[in-house]
Coordinates of N, CA and C in Angstrom, one line a residue:
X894 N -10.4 12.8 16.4 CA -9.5 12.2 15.5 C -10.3 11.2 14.6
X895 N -10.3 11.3 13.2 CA -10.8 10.3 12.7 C -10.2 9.9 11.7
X896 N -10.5 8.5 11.4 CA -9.2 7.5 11.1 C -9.8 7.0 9.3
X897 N -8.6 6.6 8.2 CA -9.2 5.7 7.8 C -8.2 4.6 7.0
X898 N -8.6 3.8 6.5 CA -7.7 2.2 6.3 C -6.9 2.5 4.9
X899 N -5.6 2.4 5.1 CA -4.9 2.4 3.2 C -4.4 0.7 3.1
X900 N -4.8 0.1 2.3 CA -4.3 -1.2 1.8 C -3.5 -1.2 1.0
X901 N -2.3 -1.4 0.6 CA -1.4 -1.1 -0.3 C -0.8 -1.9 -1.1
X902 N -1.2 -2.2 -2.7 CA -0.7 -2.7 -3.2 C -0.8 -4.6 -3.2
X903 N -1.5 -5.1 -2.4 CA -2.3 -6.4 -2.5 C -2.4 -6.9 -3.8
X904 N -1.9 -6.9 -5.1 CA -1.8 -7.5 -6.1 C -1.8 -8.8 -6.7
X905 N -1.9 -9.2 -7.3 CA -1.4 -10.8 -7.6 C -0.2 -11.2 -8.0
X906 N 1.0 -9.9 -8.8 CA 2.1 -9.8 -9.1 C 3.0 -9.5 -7.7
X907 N 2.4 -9.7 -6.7 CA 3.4 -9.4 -5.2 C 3.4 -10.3 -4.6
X908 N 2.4 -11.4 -5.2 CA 1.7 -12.3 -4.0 C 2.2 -13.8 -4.9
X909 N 2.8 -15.1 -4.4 CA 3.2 -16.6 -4.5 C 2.8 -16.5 -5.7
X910 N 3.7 -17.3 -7.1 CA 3.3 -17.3 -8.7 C 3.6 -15.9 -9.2
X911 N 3.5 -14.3 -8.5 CA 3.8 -13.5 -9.0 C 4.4 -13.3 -9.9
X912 N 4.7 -11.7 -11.0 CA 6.3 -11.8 -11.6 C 7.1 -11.2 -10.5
X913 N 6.8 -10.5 -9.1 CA 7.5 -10.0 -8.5 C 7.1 -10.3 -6.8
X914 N 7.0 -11.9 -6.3 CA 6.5 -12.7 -5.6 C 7.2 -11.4 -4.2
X915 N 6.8 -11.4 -3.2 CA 6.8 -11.1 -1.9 C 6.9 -12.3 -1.0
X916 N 7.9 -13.1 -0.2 CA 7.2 -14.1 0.7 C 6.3 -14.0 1.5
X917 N 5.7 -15.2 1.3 CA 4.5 -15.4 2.2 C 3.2 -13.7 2.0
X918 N 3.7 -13.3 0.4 CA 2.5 -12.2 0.6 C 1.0 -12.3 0.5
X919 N 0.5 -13.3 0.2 CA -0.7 -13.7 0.1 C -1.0 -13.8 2.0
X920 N -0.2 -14.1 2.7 CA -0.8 -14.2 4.4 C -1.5 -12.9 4.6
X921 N -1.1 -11.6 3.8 CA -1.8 -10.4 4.4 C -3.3 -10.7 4.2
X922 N -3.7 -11.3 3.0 CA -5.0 -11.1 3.2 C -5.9 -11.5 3.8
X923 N -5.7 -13.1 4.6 CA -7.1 -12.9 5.7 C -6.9 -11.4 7.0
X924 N -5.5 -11.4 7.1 CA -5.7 -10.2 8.3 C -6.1 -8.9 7.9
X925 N -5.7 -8.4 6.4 CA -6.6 -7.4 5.9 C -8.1 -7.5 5.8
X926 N -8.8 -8.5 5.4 CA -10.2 -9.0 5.6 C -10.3 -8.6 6.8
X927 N -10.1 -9.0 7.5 CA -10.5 -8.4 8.9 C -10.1 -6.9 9.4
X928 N -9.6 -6.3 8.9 CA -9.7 -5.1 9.3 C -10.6 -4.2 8.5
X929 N -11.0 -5.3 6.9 CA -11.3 -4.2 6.1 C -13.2 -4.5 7.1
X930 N -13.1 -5.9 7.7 CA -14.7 -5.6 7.8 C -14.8 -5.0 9.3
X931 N -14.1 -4.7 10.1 CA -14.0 -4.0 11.1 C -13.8 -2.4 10.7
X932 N -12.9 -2.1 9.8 CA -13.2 -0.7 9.2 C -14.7 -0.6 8.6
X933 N -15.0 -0.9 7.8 CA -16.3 -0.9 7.4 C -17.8 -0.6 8.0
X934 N -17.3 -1.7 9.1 CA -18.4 -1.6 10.5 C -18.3 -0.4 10.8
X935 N -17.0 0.0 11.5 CA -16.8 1.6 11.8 C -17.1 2.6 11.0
X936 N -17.3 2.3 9.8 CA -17.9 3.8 9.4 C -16.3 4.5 8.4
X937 N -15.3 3.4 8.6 CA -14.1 4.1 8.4 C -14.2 4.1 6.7
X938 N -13.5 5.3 5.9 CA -13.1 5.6 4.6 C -12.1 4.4 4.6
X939 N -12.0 3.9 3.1 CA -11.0 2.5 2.9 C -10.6 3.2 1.6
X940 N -9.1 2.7 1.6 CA -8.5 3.1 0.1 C -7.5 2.3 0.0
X941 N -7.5 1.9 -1.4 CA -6.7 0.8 -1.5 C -5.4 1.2 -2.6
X942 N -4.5 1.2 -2.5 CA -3.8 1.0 -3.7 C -3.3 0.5 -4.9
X943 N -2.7 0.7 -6.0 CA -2.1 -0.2 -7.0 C -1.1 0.2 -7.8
X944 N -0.4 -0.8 -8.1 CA 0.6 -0.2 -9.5 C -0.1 -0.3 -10.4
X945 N -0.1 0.1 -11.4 CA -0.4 0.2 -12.6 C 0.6 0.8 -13.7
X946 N 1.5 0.1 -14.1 CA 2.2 0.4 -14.9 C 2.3 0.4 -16.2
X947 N 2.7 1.0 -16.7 CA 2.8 1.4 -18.2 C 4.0 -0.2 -19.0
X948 N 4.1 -0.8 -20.2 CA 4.7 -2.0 -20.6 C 5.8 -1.1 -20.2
X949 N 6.2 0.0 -20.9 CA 7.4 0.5 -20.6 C 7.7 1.4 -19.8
X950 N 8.5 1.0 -18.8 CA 8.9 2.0 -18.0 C 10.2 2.0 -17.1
X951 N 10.9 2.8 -17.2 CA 12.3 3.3 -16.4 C 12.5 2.4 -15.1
X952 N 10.9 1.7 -14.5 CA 10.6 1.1 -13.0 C 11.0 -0.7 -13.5
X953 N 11.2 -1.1 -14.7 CA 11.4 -2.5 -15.1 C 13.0 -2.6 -15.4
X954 N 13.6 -3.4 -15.5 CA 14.9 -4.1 -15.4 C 15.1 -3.5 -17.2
X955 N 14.2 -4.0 -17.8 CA 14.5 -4.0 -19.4 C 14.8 -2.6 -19.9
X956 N 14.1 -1.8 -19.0 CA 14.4 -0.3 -19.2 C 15.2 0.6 -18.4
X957 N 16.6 0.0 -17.6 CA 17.9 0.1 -16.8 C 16.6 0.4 -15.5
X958 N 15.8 -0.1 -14.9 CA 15.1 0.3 -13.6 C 15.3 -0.9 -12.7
X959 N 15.5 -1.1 -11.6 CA 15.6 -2.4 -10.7 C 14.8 -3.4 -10.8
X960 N 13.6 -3.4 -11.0 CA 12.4 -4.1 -11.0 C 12.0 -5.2 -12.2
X961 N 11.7 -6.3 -12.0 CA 11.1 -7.5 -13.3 C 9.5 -6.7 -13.8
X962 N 10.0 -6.9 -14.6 CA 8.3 -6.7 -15.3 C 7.0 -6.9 -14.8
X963 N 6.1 -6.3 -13.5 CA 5.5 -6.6 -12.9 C 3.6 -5.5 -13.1
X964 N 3.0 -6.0 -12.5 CA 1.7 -4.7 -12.6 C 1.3 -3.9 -13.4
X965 N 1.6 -4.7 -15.0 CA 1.1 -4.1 -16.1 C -0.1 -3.2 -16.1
X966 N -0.5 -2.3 -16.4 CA -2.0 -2.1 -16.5 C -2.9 -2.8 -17.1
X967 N -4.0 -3.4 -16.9 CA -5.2 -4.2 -16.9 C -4.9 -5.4 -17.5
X968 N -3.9 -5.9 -17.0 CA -3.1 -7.3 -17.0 C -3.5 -8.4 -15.4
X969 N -3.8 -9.8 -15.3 CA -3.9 -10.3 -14.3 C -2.9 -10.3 -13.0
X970 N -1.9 -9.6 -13.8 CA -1.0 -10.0 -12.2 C -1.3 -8.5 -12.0
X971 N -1.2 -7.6 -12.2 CA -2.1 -6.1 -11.6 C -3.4 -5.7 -10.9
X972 N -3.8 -6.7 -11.4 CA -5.6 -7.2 -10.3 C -4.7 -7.4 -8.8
X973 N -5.9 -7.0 -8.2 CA -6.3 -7.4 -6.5 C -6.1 -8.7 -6.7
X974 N -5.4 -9.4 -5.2 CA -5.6 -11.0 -4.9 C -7.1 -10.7 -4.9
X975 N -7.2 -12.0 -5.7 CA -8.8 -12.6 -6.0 C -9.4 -12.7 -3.8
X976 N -8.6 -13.5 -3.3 CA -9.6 -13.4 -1.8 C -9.7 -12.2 -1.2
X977 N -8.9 -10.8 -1.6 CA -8.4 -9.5 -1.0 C -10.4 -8.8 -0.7
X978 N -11.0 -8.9 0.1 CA -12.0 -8.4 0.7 C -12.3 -7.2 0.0
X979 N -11.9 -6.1 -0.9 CA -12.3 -4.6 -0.4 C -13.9 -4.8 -0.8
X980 N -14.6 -3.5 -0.2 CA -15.8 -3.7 0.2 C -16.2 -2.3 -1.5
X981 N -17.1 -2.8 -1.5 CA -17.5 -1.6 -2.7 C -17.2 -0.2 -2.9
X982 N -17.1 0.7 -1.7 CA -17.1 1.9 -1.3 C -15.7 2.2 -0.9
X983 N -14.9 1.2 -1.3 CA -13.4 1.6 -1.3 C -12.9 2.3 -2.5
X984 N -11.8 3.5 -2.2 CA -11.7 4.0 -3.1 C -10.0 3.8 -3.6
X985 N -10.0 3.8 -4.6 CA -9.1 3.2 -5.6 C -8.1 4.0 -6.2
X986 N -6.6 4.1 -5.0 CA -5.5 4.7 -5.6 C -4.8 4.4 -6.7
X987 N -4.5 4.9 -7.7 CA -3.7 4.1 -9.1 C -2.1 5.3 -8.7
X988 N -1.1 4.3 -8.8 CA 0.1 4.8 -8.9 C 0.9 4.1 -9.7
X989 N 2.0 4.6 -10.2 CA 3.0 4.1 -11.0 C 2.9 4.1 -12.4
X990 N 1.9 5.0 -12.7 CA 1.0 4.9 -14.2 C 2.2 6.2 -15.0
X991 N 3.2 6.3 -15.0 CA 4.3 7.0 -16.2 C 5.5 6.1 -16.4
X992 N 5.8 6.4 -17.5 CA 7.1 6.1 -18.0 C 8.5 6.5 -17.1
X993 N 8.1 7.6 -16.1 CA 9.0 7.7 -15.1 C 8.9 7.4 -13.9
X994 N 7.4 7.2 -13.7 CA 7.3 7.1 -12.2 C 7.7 6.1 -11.5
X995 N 8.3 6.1 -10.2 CA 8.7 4.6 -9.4 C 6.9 4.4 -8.7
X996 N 6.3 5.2 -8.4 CA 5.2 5.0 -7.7 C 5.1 3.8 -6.6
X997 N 6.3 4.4 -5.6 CA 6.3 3.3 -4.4 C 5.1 3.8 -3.2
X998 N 5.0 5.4 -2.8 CA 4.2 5.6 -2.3 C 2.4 5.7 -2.6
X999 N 1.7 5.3 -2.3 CA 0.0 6.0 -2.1 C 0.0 7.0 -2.5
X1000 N 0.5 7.9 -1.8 CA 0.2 9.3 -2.0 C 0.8 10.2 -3.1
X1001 N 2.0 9.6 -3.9 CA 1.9 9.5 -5.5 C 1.2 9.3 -6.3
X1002 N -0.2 8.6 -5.7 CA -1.3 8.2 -6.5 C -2.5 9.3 -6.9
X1003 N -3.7 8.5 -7.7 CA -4.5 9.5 -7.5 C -5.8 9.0 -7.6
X1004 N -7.0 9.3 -7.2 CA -8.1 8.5 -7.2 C -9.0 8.7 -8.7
X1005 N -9.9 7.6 -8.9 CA -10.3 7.9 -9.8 C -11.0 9.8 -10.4
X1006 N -11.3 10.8 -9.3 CA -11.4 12.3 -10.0 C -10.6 12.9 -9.4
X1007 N -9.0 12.8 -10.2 CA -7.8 13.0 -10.1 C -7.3 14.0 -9.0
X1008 N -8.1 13.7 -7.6 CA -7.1 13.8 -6.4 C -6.3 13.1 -5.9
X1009 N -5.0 13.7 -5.4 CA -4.1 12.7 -4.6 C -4.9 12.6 -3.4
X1010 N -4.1 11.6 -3.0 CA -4.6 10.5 -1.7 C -4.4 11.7 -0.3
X1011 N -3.4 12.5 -0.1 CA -4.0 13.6 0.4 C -4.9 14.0 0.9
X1012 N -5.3 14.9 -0.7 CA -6.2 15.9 -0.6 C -7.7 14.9 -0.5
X1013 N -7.8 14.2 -0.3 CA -9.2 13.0 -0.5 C -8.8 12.5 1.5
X1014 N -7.9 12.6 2.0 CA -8.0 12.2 3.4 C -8.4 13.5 3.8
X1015 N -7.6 14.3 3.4 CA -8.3 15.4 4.5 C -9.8 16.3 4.3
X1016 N -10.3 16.2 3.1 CA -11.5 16.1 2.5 C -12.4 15.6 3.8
X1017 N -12.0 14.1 3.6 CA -13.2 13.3 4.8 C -12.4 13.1 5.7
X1018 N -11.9 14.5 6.6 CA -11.6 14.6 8.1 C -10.9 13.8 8.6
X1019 N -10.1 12.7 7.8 CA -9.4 12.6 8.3 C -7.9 12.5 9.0
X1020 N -7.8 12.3 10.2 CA -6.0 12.6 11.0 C -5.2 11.5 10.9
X1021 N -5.7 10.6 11.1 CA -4.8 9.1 11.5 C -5.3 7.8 10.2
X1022 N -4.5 7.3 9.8 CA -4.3 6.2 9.3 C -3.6 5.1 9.3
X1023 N -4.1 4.2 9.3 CA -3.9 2.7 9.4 C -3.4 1.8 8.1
X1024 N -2.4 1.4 8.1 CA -1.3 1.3 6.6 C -1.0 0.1 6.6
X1025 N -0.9 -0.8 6.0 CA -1.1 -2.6 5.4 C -1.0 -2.6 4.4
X1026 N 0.0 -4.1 3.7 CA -0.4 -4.7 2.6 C 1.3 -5.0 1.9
X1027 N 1.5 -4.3 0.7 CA 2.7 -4.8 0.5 C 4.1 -4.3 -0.4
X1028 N 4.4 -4.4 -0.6 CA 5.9 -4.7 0.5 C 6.3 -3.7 1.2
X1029 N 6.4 -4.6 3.1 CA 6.8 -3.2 3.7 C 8.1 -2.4 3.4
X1030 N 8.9 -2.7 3.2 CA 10.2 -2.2 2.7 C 10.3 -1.5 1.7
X1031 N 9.4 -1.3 1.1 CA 9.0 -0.6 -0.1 C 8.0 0.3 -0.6
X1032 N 6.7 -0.3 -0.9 CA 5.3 0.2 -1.3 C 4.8 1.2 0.3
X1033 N 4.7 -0.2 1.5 CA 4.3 0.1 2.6 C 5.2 1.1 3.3
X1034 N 6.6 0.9 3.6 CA 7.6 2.3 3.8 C 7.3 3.3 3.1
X1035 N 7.3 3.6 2.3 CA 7.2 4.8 1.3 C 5.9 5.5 1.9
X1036 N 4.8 4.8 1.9 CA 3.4 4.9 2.2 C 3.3 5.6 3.2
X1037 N 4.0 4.9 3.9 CA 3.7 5.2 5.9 C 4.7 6.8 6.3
X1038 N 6.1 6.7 5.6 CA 7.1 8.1 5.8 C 6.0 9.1 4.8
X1039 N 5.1 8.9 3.9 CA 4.7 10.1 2.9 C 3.2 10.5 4.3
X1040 N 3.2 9.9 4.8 CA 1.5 10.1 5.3 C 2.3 10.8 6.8
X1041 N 3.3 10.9 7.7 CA 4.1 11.1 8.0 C 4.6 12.4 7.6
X1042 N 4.9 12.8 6.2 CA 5.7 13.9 5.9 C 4.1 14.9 5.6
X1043 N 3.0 14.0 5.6 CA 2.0 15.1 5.2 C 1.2 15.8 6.5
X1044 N 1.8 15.1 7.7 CA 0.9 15.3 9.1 C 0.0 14.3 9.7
X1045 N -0.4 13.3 9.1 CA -0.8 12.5 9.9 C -0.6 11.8 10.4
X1046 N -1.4 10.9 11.3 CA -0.7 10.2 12.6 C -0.6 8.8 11.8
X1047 N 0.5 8.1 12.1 CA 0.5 6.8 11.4 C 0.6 5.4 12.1
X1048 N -0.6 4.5 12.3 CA 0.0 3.3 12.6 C 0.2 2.4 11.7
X1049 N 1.1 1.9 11.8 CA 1.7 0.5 10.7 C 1.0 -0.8 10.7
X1050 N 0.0 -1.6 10.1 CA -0.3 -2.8 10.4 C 0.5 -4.1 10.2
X1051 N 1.6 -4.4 11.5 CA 2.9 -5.3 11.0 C 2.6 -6.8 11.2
X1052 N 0.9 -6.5 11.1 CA 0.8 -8.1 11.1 C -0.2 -8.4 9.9
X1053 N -0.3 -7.3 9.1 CA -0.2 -7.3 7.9 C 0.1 -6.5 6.4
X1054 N 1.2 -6.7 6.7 CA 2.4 -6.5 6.0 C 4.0 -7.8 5.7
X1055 N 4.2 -7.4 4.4 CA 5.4 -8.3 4.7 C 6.4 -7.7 3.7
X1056 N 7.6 -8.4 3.9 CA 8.6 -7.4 3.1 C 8.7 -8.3 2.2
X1057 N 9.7 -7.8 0.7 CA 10.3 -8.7 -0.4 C 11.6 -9.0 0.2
X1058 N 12.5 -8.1 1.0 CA 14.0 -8.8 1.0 C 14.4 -8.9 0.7
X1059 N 14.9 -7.8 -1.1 CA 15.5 -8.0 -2.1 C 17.4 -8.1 -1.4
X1060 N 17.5 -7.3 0.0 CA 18.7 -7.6 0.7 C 18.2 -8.2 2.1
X1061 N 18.6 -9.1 2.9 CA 18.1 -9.6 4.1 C 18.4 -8.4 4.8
X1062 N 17.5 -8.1 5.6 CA 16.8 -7.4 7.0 C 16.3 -6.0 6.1
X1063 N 16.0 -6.3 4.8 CA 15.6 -5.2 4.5 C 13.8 -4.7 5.5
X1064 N 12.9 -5.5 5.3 CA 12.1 -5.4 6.3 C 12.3 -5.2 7.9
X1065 N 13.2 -5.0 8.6 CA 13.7 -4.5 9.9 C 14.1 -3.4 9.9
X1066 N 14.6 -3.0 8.8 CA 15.3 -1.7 8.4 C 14.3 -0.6 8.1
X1067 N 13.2 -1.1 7.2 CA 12.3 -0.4 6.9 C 11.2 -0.3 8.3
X1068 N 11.1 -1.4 9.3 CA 10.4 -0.9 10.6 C 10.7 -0.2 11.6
X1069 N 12.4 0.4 11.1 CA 13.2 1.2 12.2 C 12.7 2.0 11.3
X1070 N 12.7 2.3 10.5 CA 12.6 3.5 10.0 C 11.3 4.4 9.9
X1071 N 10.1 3.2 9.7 CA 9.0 4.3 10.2 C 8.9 4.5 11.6
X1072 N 9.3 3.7 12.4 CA 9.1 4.0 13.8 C 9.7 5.3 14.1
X1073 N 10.8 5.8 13.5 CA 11.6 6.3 13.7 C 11.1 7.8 12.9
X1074 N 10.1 7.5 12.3 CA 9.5 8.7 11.3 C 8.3 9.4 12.3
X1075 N 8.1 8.7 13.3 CA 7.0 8.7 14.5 C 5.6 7.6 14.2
X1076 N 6.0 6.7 13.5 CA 4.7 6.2 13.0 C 4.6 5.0 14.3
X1077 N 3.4 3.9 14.4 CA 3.6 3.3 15.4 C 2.9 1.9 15.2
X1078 N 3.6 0.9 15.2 CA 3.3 -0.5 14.7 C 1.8 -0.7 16.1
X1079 N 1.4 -1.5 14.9 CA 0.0 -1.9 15.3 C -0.1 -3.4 15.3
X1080 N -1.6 -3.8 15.5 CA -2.1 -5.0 15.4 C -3.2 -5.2 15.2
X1081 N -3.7 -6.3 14.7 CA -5.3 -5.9 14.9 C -5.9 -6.5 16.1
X1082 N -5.2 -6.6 17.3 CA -5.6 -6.7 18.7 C -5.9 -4.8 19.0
X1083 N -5.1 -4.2 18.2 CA -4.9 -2.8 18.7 C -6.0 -1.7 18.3
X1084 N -6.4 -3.0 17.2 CA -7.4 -1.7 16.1 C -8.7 -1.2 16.5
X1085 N -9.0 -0.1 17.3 CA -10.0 0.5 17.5 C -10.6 2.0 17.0
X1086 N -10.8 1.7 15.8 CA -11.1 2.7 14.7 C -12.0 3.4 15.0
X1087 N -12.0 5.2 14.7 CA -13.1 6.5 14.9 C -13.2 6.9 13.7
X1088 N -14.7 6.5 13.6 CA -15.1 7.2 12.3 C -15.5 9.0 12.7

């Protein structure tokens, strides 16, 4: 089995000051740092996520979609938290990039030579992935049930992840539910990665 790390969505628009703040989302990133340098050591493939959205799109409030105006394309709240670790050789999912797309999952995404996040795991052999970042009730659900509906084995990193809670217990809701998809909350007491 070999493994590799999805970071999801770690933005500056999810994280305290954002347009679309997450509580306490900026805490994921010392615990992602540590996984990403413990992945790294291991040898493990890293891929990180992002919105990238279009000014206009069906996914914003202004254009009947739920959402405030958030992860413009090549706008500062659409960058990585400035402390967010990834290491150079991480590869870089862009999602949410149409006028229709909701692009909550990863695997709606596509890497820079337009494979999905898929076809690029199973490429480099990988079974099992390790899923973090933000928002679990959302980005990170989505993420973790698609990797799940594609065959791989999924553990959730719930000690770094956090939810928005646009309704209260929406993040409890969303960890019954991947558990319930077969996926399996982790830690990084738990993380012992095979490259």
């Amino acid at each position: 089995m070999s493994d590799a790390l999805i970071v999801v969505d770690v933005q500056n628009d999810f994280c305290p000051g954002g347009a679309l703040a997450v509580p306490e989302g900026d805490a994921v990133v010392p615990v992602l740092n540590a996984y990403l340098a413990r992945a790294t050591a291991a040898g493990l493939p890293i891929y990180a996520s992002r919105d990238w959205h279009p000014q206009r799109t069906a996914h914003f409030a202004s254009f009947g979609g739920p959402w405030p105006v958030h992860c413009v394309r090549d706008t500062s709240g659409a960058a990585f938290h400035p402390a967010l670790q990834l290491p150079p050789a991480t590869s870089l999912v862009t999602k949410g990039t149409s006028e229709r797309d909701e692009g909550y999952s990863a695997f709606e995404g596509t890497l820079p030579d337009g494979r999905d996040l898929a076809t690029a795991l199973r490429a480099a052999g990988v079974s099992r992935v390790y899923v973090g970042g933000l928002a679990t009730d959302y980005c990170v659900r989505a993420t973790v049930l698609a990797a799940r509906k594609d065959g791989f084995v999924v553990i959730w990193l719930r000690d770094a992840s956090r939810a928005v809670e646009v309704r209260s217990g929406d993040g409890a809701r969303a960890a019954a539910e991947m558990l319930a998809a077969g996926a399996t909350a982790g830690t990084l007491a738990d993380f012992h990665p095979v490259s």
